[in-house]
Amino acid sequence: MLRAARTSVPATQQALAELLAVDLAVDLTTVQGWESGRRPLANMKAGLPLGIRRHLAALGSSPAVLALLDPAMDADRIIAAVKSRPRAAAASFPASRTSGSSLSWVCFLTFAIPAR
């Protein structure tokens, strides 16, 4: 989702890293890691997702795409939980519309775009 938000601007990974480096201390390898899945979005420091969303919105990223960042991080959390403790993973996520949407993302690599 981060890649979709970045390319909707459009900006390169390098340009996004330079923008985020100013006040969020993010470098190119971090952006590359997030987009490739090597660095799960769920492992970000607490304020970082808000800062990224703020910067992408200021660059003109689509609000519909930005709205998918939180569910994408939920999907990352589910994937990490399933990888580390498959049997306990199901019990660790309460059922909700958001978690169901996140599960569809994980299972089917699809996500419903919210209405504008």
PDB file of C-alpha atoms in Angstrom:
ATOM      1  CA  MET A   1       0.000   0.000   0.000  1.00  0.00           C
ATOM      2  CA  LEU A   2       2.873   2.351   0.712  1.00  0.00           C
ATOM      3  CA  ARG A   3       4.111   1.836  -2.835  1.00  0.00           C
ATOM      4  CA  ALA A   4       0.629   2.580  -4.200  1.00  0.00           C
ATOM      5  CA  ALA A   5       0.449   5.769  -2.126  1.00  0.00           C
ATOM      6  CA  ARG A   6       3.946   6.815  -3.206  1.00  0.00           C
ATOM      7  CA  THR A   7       3.368   6.150  -6.898  1.00  0.00           C
ATOM      8  CA  SER A   8       0.018   7.970  -6.841  1.00  0.00           C
ATOM      9  CA  VAL A   9       1.936  11.198  -6.126  1.00  0.00           C
ATOM     10  CA  PRO A  10       4.188  10.248  -8.199  1.00  0.00           C
ATOM     11  CA  ALA A  11       7.469  10.078  -6.312  1.00  0.00           C
ATOM     12  CA  THR A  12      10.457   7.769  -6.453  1.00  0.00           C
ATOM     13  CA  GLN A  13      11.578   5.794  -3.416  1.00  0.00           C
ATOM     14  CA  GLN A  14      14.581   8.135  -3.196  1.00  0.00           C
ATOM     15  CA  ALA A  15      12.387  11.266  -3.280  1.00  0.00           C
ATOM     16  CA  LEU A  16      10.079   9.881  -0.573  1.00  0.00           C
ATOM     17  CA  ALA A  17      13.054   8.899   1.581  1.00  0.00           C
ATOM     18  CA  GLU A  18      14.549  12.386   1.252  1.00  0.00           C
ATOM     19  CA  LEU A  19      11.240  13.988   2.200  1.00  0.00           C
ATOM     20  CA  LEU A  20      10.747  11.697   5.202  1.00  0.00           C
ATOM     21  CA  ALA A  21      14.384  12.060   6.320  1.00  0.00           C
ATOM     22  CA  VAL A  22      13.845  15.709   7.228  1.00  0.00           C
ATOM     23  CA  ASP A  23      11.706  15.125  10.309  1.00  0.00           C
ATOM     24  CA  LEU A  24      11.142  11.354  10.509  1.00  0.00           C
ATOM     25  CA  ALA A  25      14.724  10.037  10.086  1.00  0.00           C
ATOM     26  CA  VAL A  26      13.813   7.620   7.276  1.00  0.00           C
ATOM     27  CA  ASP A  27      16.347   6.571   4.643  1.00  0.00           C
ATOM     28  CA  LEU A  28      16.121   4.909   1.220  1.00  0.00           C
ATOM     29  CA  THR A  29      16.787   1.380   2.508  1.00  0.00           C
ATOM     30  CA  THR A  30      13.950   1.775   5.013  1.00  0.00           C
ATOM     31  CA  VAL A  31      11.480   2.809   2.292  1.00  0.00           C
ATOM     32  CA  GLN A  32      12.698  -0.061   0.102  1.00  0.00           C
ATOM     33  CA  GLY A  33      12.291  -2.474   3.025  1.00  0.00           C
ATOM     34  CA  TRP A  34       8.723  -1.347   3.716  1.00  0.00           C
ATOM     35  CA  GLU A  35       7.720  -1.680   0.079  1.00  0.00           C
ATOM     36  CA  SER A  36       9.343  -5.092  -0.390  1.00  0.00           C
ATOM     37  CA  GLY A  37       7.988  -6.494   2.886  1.00  0.00           C
ATOM     38  CA  ARG A  38      11.431  -6.990   4.463  1.00  0.00           C
ATOM     39  CA  ARG A  39      10.473  -4.396   7.089  1.00  0.00           C
ATOM     40  CA  PRO A  40       6.852  -4.911   8.146  1.00  0.00           C
ATOM     41  CA  LEU A  41       4.808  -1.723   8.366  1.00  0.00           C
ATOM     42  CA  ALA A  42       3.519  -2.991  11.712  1.00  0.00           C
ATOM     43  CA  ASN A  43       7.039  -2.606  13.174  1.00  0.00           C
ATOM     44  CA  MET A  44       7.104   1.170  12.644  1.00  0.00           C
ATOM     45  CA  LYS A  45       7.479   3.456  15.646  1.00  0.00           C
ATOM     46  CA  ALA A  46       4.127   4.747  16.860  1.00  0.00           C
ATOM     47  CA  GLY A  47       4.188   8.227  15.284  1.00  0.00           C
ATOM     48  CA  LEU A  48       5.802   7.252  11.998  1.00  0.00           C
ATOM     49  CA  PRO A  49       2.656   6.133  10.123  1.00  0.00           C
ATOM     50  CA  LEU A  50       0.965   9.456  10.904  1.00  0.00           C
ATOM     51  CA  GLY A  51       3.999  11.392   9.673  1.00  0.00           C
ATOM     52  CA  ILE A  52       4.188   9.354   6.476  1.00  0.00           C
ATOM     53  CA  ARG A  53       0.466   9.804   5.849  1.00  0.00           C
ATOM     54  CA  ARG A  54       0.793  13.574   6.452  1.00  0.00           C
ATOM     55  CA  HIS A  55       3.695  13.886   3.995  1.00  0.00           C
ATOM     56  CA  LEU A  56       1.997  11.757   1.325  1.00  0.00           C
ATOM     57  CA  ALA A  57      -1.230  13.757   1.683  1.00  0.00           C
ATOM     58  CA  ALA A  58       0.726  17.011   1.305  1.00  0.00           C
ATOM     59  CA  LEU A  59       2.242  15.627  -1.906  1.00  0.00           C
ATOM     60  CA  GLY A  60      -1.254  14.911  -3.251  1.00  0.00           C
ATOM     61  CA  SER A  61      -1.589  11.175  -2.699  1.00  0.00           C
ATOM     62  CA  SER A  62      -5.117   9.858  -3.123  1.00  0.00           C
ATOM     63  CA  PRO A  63      -7.159   9.931   0.116  1.00  0.00           C
ATOM     64  CA  ALA A  64      -8.678   6.571  -0.850  1.00  0.00           C
ATOM     65  CA  VAL A  65      -5.211   5.020  -1.066  1.00  0.00           C
ATOM     66  CA  LEU A  66      -4.049   6.673   2.166  1.00  0.00           C
ATOM     67  CA  ALA A  67      -7.103   5.253   3.938  1.00  0.00           C
ATOM     68  CA  LEU A  68      -5.796   1.758   3.157  1.00  0.00           C
ATOM     69  CA  LEU A  69      -2.511   2.213   5.052  1.00  0.00           C
ATOM     70  CA  ASP A  70      -4.039   1.277   8.434  1.00  0.00           C
ATOM     71  CA  PRO A  71      -5.691  -1.920   7.154  1.00  0.00           C
ATOM     72  CA  ALA A  72      -2.421  -2.782   5.378  1.00  0.00           C
ATOM     73  CA  MET A  73      -0.600  -2.500   8.719  1.00  0.00           C
ATOM     74  CA  ASP A  74      -3.278  -4.723  10.295  1.00  0.00           C
ATOM     75  CA  ALA A  75      -2.612  -7.272   7.544  1.00  0.00           C
ATOM     76  CA  ASP A  76       1.135  -7.076   8.318  1.00  0.00           C
ATOM     77  CA  ARG A  77       0.391  -7.752  11.998  1.00  0.00           C
ATOM     78  CA  ILE A  78      -1.711 -10.791  11.059  1.00  0.00           C
ATOM     79  CA  ILE A  79       1.012 -12.157   8.789  1.00  0.00           C
ATOM     80  CA  ALA A  80       3.672 -11.687  11.488  1.00  0.00           C
ATOM     81  CA  ALA A  81       1.478 -13.381  14.102  1.00  0.00           C
ATOM     82  CA  VAL A  82       0.714 -16.332  11.844  1.00  0.00           C
ATOM     83  CA  LYS A  83       4.397 -16.752  11.004  1.00  0.00           C
ATOM     84  CA  SER A  84       5.499 -16.694  14.631  1.00  0.00           C
ATOM     85  CA  ARG A  85       2.632 -18.574  16.345  1.00  0.00           C
ATOM     86  CA  PRO A  86       0.117 -19.982  13.867  1.00  0.00           C
ATOM     87  CA  ARG A  87      -2.185 -21.610  16.423  1.00  0.00           C
ATOM     88  CA  ALA A  88      -2.432 -18.578  18.674  1.00  0.00           C
ATOM     89  CA  ALA A  89      -2.748 -16.081  15.833  1.00  0.00           C
ATOM     90  CA  ALA A  90      -6.462 -16.567  15.247  1.00  0.00           C
ATOM     91  CA  ALA A  91      -7.280 -15.816  18.883  1.00  0.00           C
ATOM     92  CA  SER A  92      -5.150 -12.672  18.984  1.00  0.00           C
ATOM     93  CA  PHE A  93      -7.238 -10.674  16.496  1.00  0.00           C
ATOM     94  CA  PRO A  94     -10.840  -9.837  17.386  1.00  0.00           C
ATOM     95  CA  ALA A  95     -13.271 -10.243  14.526  1.00  0.00           C
ATOM     96  CA  SER A  96     -14.331  -6.953  12.994  1.00  0.00           C
ATOM     97  CA  ARG A  97     -15.036  -5.532   9.592  1.00  0.00           C
ATOM     98  CA  THR A  98     -11.497  -4.097   9.480  1.00  0.00           C
ATOM     99  CA  SER A  99      -9.852  -7.365  10.515  1.00  0.00           C
ATOM    100  CA  GLY A 100     -11.995  -9.228   7.981  1.00  0.00           C
ATOM    101  CA  SER A 101     -10.856  -6.817   5.302  1.00  0.00           C
ATOM    102  CA  SER A 102      -7.256  -7.288   6.444  1.00  0.00           C
ATOM    103  CA  LEU A 103      -7.688 -11.052   6.258  1.00  0.00           C
ATOM    104  CA  SER A 104      -9.002 -10.773   2.699  1.00  0.00           C
ATOM    105  CA  TRP A 105      -5.894  -8.732   1.878  1.00  0.00           C
ATOM    106  CA  VAL A 106      -3.653 -11.433   3.319  1.00  0.00           C
ATOM    107  CA  CYS A 107      -5.513 -14.347   1.744  1.00  0.00           C
ATOM    108  CA  PHE A 108      -6.503 -12.952  -1.620  1.00  0.00           C
ATOM    109  CA  LEU A 109      -4.205  -9.926  -2.116  1.00  0.00           C
ATOM    110  CA  THR A 110      -7.262  -7.761  -2.691  1.00  0.00           C
ATOM    111  CA  PHE A 111      -8.684  -4.815  -0.846  1.00  0.00           C
ATOM    112  CA  ALA A 112     -11.931  -2.952  -1.306  1.00  0.00           C
ATOM    113  CA  ILE A 113     -11.238   0.696  -2.158  1.00  0.00           C
ATOM    114  CA  PRO A 114     -13.349   2.866   0.178  1.00  0.00           C
ATOM    115  CA  ALA A 115     -15.949   5.185  -1.344  1.00  0.00           C
ATOM    116  CA  ARG A 116     -14.729   8.728  -1.844  1.00  0.00           C
TER     117      ARG A 116
END
